[in-house]
Short mmCIF file of C-alpha atoms in Angstrom, two decimals:
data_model
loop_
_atom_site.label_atom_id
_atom_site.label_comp_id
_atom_site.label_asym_id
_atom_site.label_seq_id
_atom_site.Cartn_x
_atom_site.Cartn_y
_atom_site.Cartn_z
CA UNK A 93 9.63 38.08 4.90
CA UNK A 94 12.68 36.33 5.89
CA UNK A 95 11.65 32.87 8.11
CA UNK A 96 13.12 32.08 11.24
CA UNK A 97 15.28 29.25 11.39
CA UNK A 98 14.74 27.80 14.91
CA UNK A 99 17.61 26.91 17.37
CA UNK A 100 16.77 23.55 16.81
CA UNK A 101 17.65 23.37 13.26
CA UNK A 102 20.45 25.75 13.70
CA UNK A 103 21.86 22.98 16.46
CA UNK A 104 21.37 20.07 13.27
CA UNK A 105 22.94 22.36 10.85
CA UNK A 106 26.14 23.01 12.83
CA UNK A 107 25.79 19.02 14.03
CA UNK A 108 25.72 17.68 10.30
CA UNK A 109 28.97 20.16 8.95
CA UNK A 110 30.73 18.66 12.26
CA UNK A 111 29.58 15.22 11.37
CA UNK A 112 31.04 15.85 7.89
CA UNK A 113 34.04 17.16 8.94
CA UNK A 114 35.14 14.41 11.63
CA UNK A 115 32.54 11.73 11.85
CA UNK A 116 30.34 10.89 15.18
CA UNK A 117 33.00 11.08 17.34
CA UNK A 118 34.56 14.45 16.41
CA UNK A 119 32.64 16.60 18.06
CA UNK A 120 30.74 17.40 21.16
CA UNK A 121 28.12 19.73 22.25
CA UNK A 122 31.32 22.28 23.07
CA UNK A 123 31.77 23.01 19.90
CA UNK A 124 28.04 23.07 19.11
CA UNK A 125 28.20 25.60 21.52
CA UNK A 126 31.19 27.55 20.50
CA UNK A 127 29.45 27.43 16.76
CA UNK A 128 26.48 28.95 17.89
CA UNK A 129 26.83 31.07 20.66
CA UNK A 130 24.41 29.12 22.91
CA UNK A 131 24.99 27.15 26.46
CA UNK A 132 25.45 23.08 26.49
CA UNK A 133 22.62 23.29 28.29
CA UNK A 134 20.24 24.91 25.53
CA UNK A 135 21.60 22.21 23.76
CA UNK A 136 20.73 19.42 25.82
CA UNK A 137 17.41 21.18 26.34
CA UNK A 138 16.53 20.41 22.88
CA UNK A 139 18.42 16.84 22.18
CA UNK A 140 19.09 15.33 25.71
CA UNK A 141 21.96 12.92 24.47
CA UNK A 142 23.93 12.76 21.36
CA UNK A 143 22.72 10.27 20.01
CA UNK A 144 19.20 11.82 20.21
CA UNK A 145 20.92 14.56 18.25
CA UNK A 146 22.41 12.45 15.67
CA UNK A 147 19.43 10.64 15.31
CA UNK A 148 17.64 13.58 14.48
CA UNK A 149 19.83 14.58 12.10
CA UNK A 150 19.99 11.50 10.35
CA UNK A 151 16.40 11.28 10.22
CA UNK A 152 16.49 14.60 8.62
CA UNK A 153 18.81 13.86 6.40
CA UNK A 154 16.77 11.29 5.11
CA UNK A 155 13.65 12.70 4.59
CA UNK A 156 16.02 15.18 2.39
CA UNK A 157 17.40 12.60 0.46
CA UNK A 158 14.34 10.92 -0.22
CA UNK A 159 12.78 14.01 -1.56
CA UNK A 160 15.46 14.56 -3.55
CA UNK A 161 15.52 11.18 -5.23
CA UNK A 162 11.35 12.27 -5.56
CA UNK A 163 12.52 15.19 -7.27
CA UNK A 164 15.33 13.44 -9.58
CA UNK A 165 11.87 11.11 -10.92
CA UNK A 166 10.12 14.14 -11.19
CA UNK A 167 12.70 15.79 -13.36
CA UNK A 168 13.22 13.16 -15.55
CA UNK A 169 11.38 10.63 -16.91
CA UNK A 170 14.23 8.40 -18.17
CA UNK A 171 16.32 6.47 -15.78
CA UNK A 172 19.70 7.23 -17.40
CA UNK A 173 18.61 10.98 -16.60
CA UNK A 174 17.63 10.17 -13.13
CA UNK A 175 21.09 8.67 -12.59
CA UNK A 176 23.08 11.45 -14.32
CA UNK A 177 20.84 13.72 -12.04
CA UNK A 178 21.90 12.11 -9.00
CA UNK A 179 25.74 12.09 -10.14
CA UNK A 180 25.67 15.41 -10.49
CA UNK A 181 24.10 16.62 -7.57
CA UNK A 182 26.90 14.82 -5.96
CA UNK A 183 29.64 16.40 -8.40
CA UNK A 184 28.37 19.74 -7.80
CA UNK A 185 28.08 19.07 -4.29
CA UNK A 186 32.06 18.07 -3.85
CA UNK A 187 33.29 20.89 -6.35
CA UNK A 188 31.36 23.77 -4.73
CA UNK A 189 31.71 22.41 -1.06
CA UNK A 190 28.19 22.79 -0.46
CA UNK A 191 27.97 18.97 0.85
CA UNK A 192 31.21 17.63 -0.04
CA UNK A 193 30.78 14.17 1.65
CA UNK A 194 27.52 12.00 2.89
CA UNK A 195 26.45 12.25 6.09
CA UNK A 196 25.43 8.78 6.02
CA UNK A 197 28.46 7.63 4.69
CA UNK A 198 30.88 9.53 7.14
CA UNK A 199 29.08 7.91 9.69
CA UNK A 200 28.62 4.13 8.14
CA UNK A 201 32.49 4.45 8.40
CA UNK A 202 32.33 3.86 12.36
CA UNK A 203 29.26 2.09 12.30
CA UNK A 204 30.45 -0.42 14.90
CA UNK A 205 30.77 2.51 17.98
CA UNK A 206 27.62 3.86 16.71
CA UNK A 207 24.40 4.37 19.28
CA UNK A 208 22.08 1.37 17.46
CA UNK A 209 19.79 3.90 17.13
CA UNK A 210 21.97 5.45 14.86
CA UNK A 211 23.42 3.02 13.18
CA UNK A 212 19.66 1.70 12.27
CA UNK A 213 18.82 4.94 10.67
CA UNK A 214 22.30 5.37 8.46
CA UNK A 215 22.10 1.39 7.28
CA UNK A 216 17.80 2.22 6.58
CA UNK A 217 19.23 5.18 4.30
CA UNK A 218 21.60 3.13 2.54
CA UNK A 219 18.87 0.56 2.31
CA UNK A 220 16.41 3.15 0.82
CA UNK A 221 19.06 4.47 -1.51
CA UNK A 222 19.84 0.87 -2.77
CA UNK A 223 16.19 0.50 -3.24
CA UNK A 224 15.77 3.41 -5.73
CA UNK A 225 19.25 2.65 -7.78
CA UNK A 226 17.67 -0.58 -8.26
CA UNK A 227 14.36 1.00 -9.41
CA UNK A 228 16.39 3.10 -11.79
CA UNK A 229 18.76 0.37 -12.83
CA UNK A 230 15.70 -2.03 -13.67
CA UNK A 231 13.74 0.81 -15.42
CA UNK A 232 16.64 1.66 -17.90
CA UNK A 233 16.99 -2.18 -18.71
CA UNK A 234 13.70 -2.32 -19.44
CA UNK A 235 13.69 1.23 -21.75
CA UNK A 236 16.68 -0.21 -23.19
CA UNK A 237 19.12 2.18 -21.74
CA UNK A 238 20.97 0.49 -19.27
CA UNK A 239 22.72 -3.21 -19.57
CA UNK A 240 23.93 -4.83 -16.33
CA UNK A 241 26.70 -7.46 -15.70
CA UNK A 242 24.60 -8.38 -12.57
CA UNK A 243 21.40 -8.47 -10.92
CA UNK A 244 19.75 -4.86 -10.47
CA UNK A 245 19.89 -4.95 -6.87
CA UNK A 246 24.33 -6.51 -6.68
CA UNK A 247 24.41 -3.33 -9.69
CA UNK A 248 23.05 -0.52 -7.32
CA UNK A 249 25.26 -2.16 -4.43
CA UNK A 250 28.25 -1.80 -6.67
CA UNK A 251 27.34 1.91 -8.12
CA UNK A 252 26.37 2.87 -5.00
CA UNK A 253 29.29 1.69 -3.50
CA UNK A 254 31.31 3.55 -6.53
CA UNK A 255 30.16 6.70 -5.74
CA UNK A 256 30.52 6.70 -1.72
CA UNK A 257 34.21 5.40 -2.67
CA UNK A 258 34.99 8.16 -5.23
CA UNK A 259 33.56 11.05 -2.76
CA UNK A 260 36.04 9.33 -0.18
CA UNK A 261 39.00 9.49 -2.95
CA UNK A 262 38.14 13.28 -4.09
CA UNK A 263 38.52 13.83 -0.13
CA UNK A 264 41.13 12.27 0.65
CA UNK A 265 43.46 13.80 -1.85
CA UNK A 266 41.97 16.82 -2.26
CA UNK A 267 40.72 16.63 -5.90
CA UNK A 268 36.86 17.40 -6.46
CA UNK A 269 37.67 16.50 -10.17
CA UNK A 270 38.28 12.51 -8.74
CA UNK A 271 34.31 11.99 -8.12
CA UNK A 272 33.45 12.15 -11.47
CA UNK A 273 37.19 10.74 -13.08
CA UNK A 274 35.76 7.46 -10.68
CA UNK A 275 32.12 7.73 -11.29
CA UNK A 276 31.92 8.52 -14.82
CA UNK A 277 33.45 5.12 -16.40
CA UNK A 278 30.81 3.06 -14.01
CA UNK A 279 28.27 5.24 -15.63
CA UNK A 280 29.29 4.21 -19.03
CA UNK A 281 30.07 0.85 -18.64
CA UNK A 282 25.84 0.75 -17.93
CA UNK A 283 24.41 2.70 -20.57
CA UNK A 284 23.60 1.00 -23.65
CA UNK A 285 25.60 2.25 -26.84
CA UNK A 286 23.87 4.35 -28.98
CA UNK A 287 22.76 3.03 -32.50
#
């Protein structure tokens, strides 16, 4: 039995490729509207303001993520796995176009002209995300798999940072291969040789 996706969710989905594609302020309900063949006014029906919308979304988004980052410590007990996990969910994500670029990030990059209740929810995801490199980071120390030039917590601001940057570089010269050409040395420089 094929489920229903509700106009709701089909409003976020067009929303978050739109977000992807030209940030916060690239799009309006219009082309919500041209996307899905509804009214602005079935649209406002169900998210009275944009940035009711885009909170939404972002809220969404991170619920995904999180479970996603439940599911990376759920497939893997070791932290270097976890983190090659979560590299290449990105990598696979920019090659295939599925989710070439961050929500979050696209829209940290015009933080400053964001609703606050926006910008709250994208720096709380990069907070959350920052929270569970660090986990990760501190675990594979700790296993013996990872060795850090800095605390845990500077090290996830730096990797995270790393891999935001190198989804920005594979998009801005159109080169999926970039993502992991940048990501991959930051990788290695953590991981512990083997014996």
């Amino acid at each position: 039995m094929k489920s229903m996706v509700s106009t709701s969710d089909k409003i976020l989905d067009i929303a978050q490729s739109l977000i992807v594609a030209g940030g916060y302020n690239g799009f309006s309900y219009a082309d919500i509207s041209a996307a899905i063949g509804i009214r602005k006014a079935s649209i406002h029906h169900h998210f009275p303001t944009k940035a009711e919308l885009v909170a939404v979304l972002v809220d969404r988004y991170v619920k995904q993520a999180q479970a996603g980052l439940q599911s990376l410590r759920e497939q893997a007990a070791s932290p270097a796995d976890q983190l090659h996990l979560y590299i290449n969910y990105w990598n696979t994500c920019i090659r295939d176009a599925s989710q070439p670029f961050c929500v979050c990030a696209m829209l940290a990059g015009e933080m400053q002209m964001l609703p606050d209740e926006v910008a709250s929810r994208v720096r709380a995801h990069f907070q959350g995300l920052a929270a569970w490199l660090t986990l990760v980071l501190q675990a594979g120390v700790e296993q013996g798999q990872f060795r850090l030039d800095k605390r845990p917590e500077e090290q996830a601001q730096m990797l995270m940072a790393s891999v935001h940057g190198a989804m920005l570089s594979a998009r801005a010269l159109g080169d999926p291969g970039l993502f992991i050409a940048v990501v991959a040395p930051e990788i290695s420089r953590l991981r512990v040789p083997a014996r």
